[in-house]
Amino acid sequence: MMINSPAIVIHSLRYSEADLIVSLFTKTSGLRSYLIRGVLKSKRGKIRASLFQPLTLLEIEAFHKNKGSLERIKDAKIKSVYTTLHTDLIKNSLVFFIAEVLKNSIQEEEANIDLFEYLETALIWLDTHNTIGNFHITFLIKLTQYLGFYPDVSHIEGAYFNLEEGVFQFSSSTMYCVSGDQVTYFKKFLGTTFEDSMSVKLSKGIRSELLTMLLVYFELHLYSFKKPKSLSVLHEIFN
C-alpha cells in the first residue's frame, strides 16, 4: 500500500556499509521502520542521509506491507525547515534527549494524529524561540496527555504527588509519593503553554530534581521506557 504522510524522524541506525534503518513517526500510520538502501554512498540520489537527523519534519511517500517488517520509502523531502534546532548547541542537546524519550515512549503502528500534531507544534516552537530553559519540563508534562497518563488534578491542593497512581494526595501512601519544592513547582507547569512556562523561575537544583521525577513517572507508566542516555549531557548544559 502506498502512503503519503508527514513524518518525524525518531532514530536512524547504520546498516551494513551503505544502508540506513530509520524509525519514523508518521501522521497516518504511527511508528514505522524503513530500510533505505545505498543512502550513505549515494550523492545524487533523491533520498539523502542528511534528511534523517533526529526530529526532522518530513513529507514521505512510502510503500507499507503492514506485516511488521521493514517498510520502503520511495521519496522523502523536508516538510518544515528548521533554522536553529540542529545548529544551536543547547537546542541540539534537547533534540537528542527528546528523540530518545520518543524512541522509548512510542510503540504503536497506528495513527495518533493528536500526538503527531503536538510534536510538530512543539518542535517548531522550540526552533523559533530563544527562551527555552524550561522547554524539556513542559514538553514531558504535555506529552503525558497524549500517552495517556497526564496527572489527575482533582486534588491538586494536596502536598504529595503519587507517581505510581498519577494523583495528588494529602499524605504519603507509598514509596512513590514525592513532596516538597519539586511538587510545588510541578504544579506551576500543569495546564500552562510553552510561552507561560518559560516565566517559571527554577533553580538549577529544582530543575534537575523535577526532570528526574518526571522520568521516573514515565518509567512507572510506560513498560518499555528507559532513562535517556543523553540525560547526563542535558544536566550538564542546564546546570
mmCIF file of C-alpha atoms in Angstrom, residues 123-234:
data_model
loop_
_atom_site.group_PDB
_atom_site.id
_atom_site.type_symbol
_atom_site.label_atom_id
_atom_site.label_comp_id
_atom_site.label_asym_id
_atom_site.label_seq_id
_atom_site.Cartn_x
_atom_site.Cartn_y
_atom_site.Cartn_z
ATOM 1 C CA LEU A 123 9.353 21.271 17.672
ATOM 2 C CA ILE A 124 8.529 24.330 15.590
ATOM 3 C CA TRP A 125 8.052 26.327 18.807
ATOM 4 C CA LEU A 126 11.477 25.229 20.053
ATOM 5 C CA ASP A 127 13.077 26.122 16.730
ATOM 6 C CA THR A 128 11.614 29.624 16.689
ATOM 7 C CA HIS A 129 12.128 30.719 20.311
ATOM 8 C CA ASN A 130 15.232 31.657 22.267
ATOM 9 C CA THR A 131 13.986 31.464 25.872
ATOM 10 C CA ILE A 132 13.853 27.686 26.295
ATOM 11 C CA GLY A 133 15.179 26.886 29.783
ATOM 12 C CA ASN A 134 12.032 25.044 30.864
ATOM 13 C CA PHE A 135 11.138 23.549 27.484
ATOM 14 C CA HIS A 136 12.020 19.945 28.322
ATOM 15 C CA ILE A 137 9.999 20.071 31.552
ATOM 16 C CA THR A 138 6.923 21.440 29.799
ATOM 17 C CA PHE A 139 7.386 19.083 26.853
ATOM 18 C CA LEU A 140 7.407 15.964 29.044
ATOM 19 C CA ILE A 141 4.379 17.038 31.085
ATOM 20 C CA LYS A 142 2.355 17.809 27.967
ATOM 21 C CA LEU A 143 3.493 14.561 26.345
ATOM 22 C CA THR A 144 1.857 12.540 29.140
ATOM 23 C CA GLN A 145 -1.513 13.853 27.993
ATOM 24 C CA TYR A 146 -1.089 12.195 24.585
ATOM 25 C CA LEU A 147 0.374 8.989 26.016
ATOM 26 C CA GLY A 148 -2.488 8.533 28.450
ATOM 27 C CA PHE A 149 -1.110 9.300 31.914
ATOM 28 C CA TYR A 150 -1.494 13.037 32.427
ATOM 29 C CA PRO A 151 -1.693 13.802 36.179
ATOM 30 C CA ASP A 152 -5.131 13.825 37.775
ATOM 31 C CA VAL A 153 -5.520 17.332 39.193
ATOM 32 C CA SER A 154 -8.744 16.657 41.148
ATOM 33 C CA HIS A 155 -6.867 17.130 44.422
ATOM 34 C CA ILE A 156 -4.073 19.384 43.216
ATOM 35 C CA GLU A 157 -4.030 21.174 46.569
ATOM 36 C CA GLY A 158 -2.514 18.012 48.114
ATOM 37 C CA ALA A 159 1.124 18.298 49.170
ATOM 38 C CA TYR A 160 2.115 14.902 47.751
ATOM 39 C CA PHE A 161 2.188 13.559 44.205
ATOM 40 C CA ASN A 162 1.838 9.809 43.821
ATOM 41 C CA LEU A 163 3.995 8.938 40.801
ATOM 42 C CA GLU A 164 2.587 5.421 40.554
ATOM 43 C CA GLU A 165 -1.070 6.490 40.520
ATOM 44 C CA GLY A 166 -0.621 9.908 38.902
ATOM 45 C CA VAL A 167 -2.666 11.698 41.579
ATOM 46 C CA PHE A 168 -2.135 14.385 44.204
ATOM 47 C CA GLN A 169 -2.627 13.330 47.815
ATOM 48 C CA PHE A 170 -2.731 14.918 51.258
ATOM 49 C CA SER A 171 -0.458 12.273 52.785
ATOM 50 C CA SER A 172 2.191 9.816 51.671
ATOM 51 C CA SER A 173 0.958 6.288 50.993
ATOM 52 C CA THR A 174 3.777 4.595 49.034
ATOM 53 C CA MET A 175 7.488 4.924 48.293
ATOM 54 C CA TYR A 176 6.494 6.660 45.065
ATOM 55 C CA CYS A 177 4.952 9.674 46.789
ATOM 56 C CA VAL A 178 7.030 12.828 46.447
ATOM 57 C CA SER A 179 6.612 16.213 48.067
ATOM 58 C CA GLY A 180 8.435 19.467 48.670
ATOM 59 C CA ASP A 181 9.693 22.007 46.165
ATOM 60 C CA GLN A 182 9.618 19.651 43.182
ATOM 61 C CA VAL A 183 5.866 19.111 43.648
ATOM 62 C CA THR A 184 5.253 22.815 44.298
ATOM 63 C CA TYR A 185 6.938 23.730 41.026
ATOM 64 C CA PHE A 186 5.467 20.750 39.173
ATOM 65 C CA LYS A 187 2.006 22.217 39.826
ATOM 66 C CA LYS A 188 3.055 25.514 38.239
ATOM 67 C CA PHE A 189 3.637 23.764 34.913
ATOM 68 C CA LEU A 190 0.318 21.944 34.730
ATOM 69 C CA GLY A 191 -2.028 23.476 32.190
ATOM 70 C CA THR A 192 0.432 26.136 31.009
ATOM 71 C CA THR A 193 1.503 26.991 27.481
ATOM 72 C CA PHE A 194 5.135 26.797 26.400
ATOM 73 C CA GLU A 195 5.282 30.598 26.492
ATOM 74 C CA ASP A 196 3.897 30.893 30.013
ATOM 75 C CA SER A 197 6.017 28.061 31.386
ATOM 76 C CA MET A 198 9.210 29.906 30.476
ATOM 77 C CA SER A 199 8.425 32.506 33.147
ATOM 78 C CA VAL A 200 8.518 29.870 35.919
ATOM 79 C CA LYS A 201 11.743 30.580 37.808
ATOM 80 C CA LEU A 202 13.636 27.403 38.670
ATOM 81 C CA SER A 203 16.976 26.957 40.375
ATOM 82 C CA LYS A 204 19.385 24.529 38.722
ATOM 83 C CA GLY A 205 18.790 22.051 41.530
ATOM 84 C CA ILE A 206 14.991 22.141 41.327
ATOM 85 C CA ARG A 207 15.044 21.863 37.522
ATOM 86 C CA SER A 208 17.231 18.774 37.811
ATOM 87 C CA GLU A 209 15.050 17.221 40.530
ATOM 88 C CA LEU A 210 11.876 17.936 38.570
ATOM 89 C CA LEU A 211 13.301 16.343 35.429
ATOM 90 C CA THR A 212 14.391 13.263 37.395
ATOM 91 C CA MET A 213 10.908 12.997 38.934
ATOM 92 C CA LEU A 214 9.250 13.177 35.526
ATOM 93 C CA LEU A 215 11.469 10.459 34.081
ATOM 94 C CA VAL A 216 10.601 8.164 36.995
ATOM 95 C CA TYR A 217 6.949 8.951 36.260
ATOM 96 C CA PHE A 218 7.483 7.846 32.651
ATOM 97 C CA GLU A 219 9.241 4.668 33.777
ATOM 98 C CA LEU A 220 6.333 3.754 36.032
ATOM 99 C CA HIS A 221 3.712 4.262 33.322
ATOM 100 C CA LEU A 222 5.475 3.020 30.187
ATOM 101 C CA TYR A 223 6.656 -0.577 30.294
ATOM 102 C CA SER A 224 9.495 -0.148 27.786
ATOM 103 C CA PHE A 225 10.706 3.256 28.939
ATOM 104 C CA LYS A 226 14.349 3.723 29.947
ATOM 105 C CA LYS A 227 16.072 6.888 31.067
ATOM 106 C CA PRO A 228 17.689 8.563 28.041
ATOM 107 C CA LYS A 229 21.457 8.185 27.738
ATOM 108 C CA SER A 230 21.608 11.865 26.778
ATOM 109 C CA LEU A 231 20.269 12.870 30.216
ATOM 110 C CA SER A 232 23.764 13.484 31.613
ATOM 111 C CA VAL A 233 24.557 15.877 28.766
ATOM 112 C CA LEU A 234 21.306 17.735 29.366
#
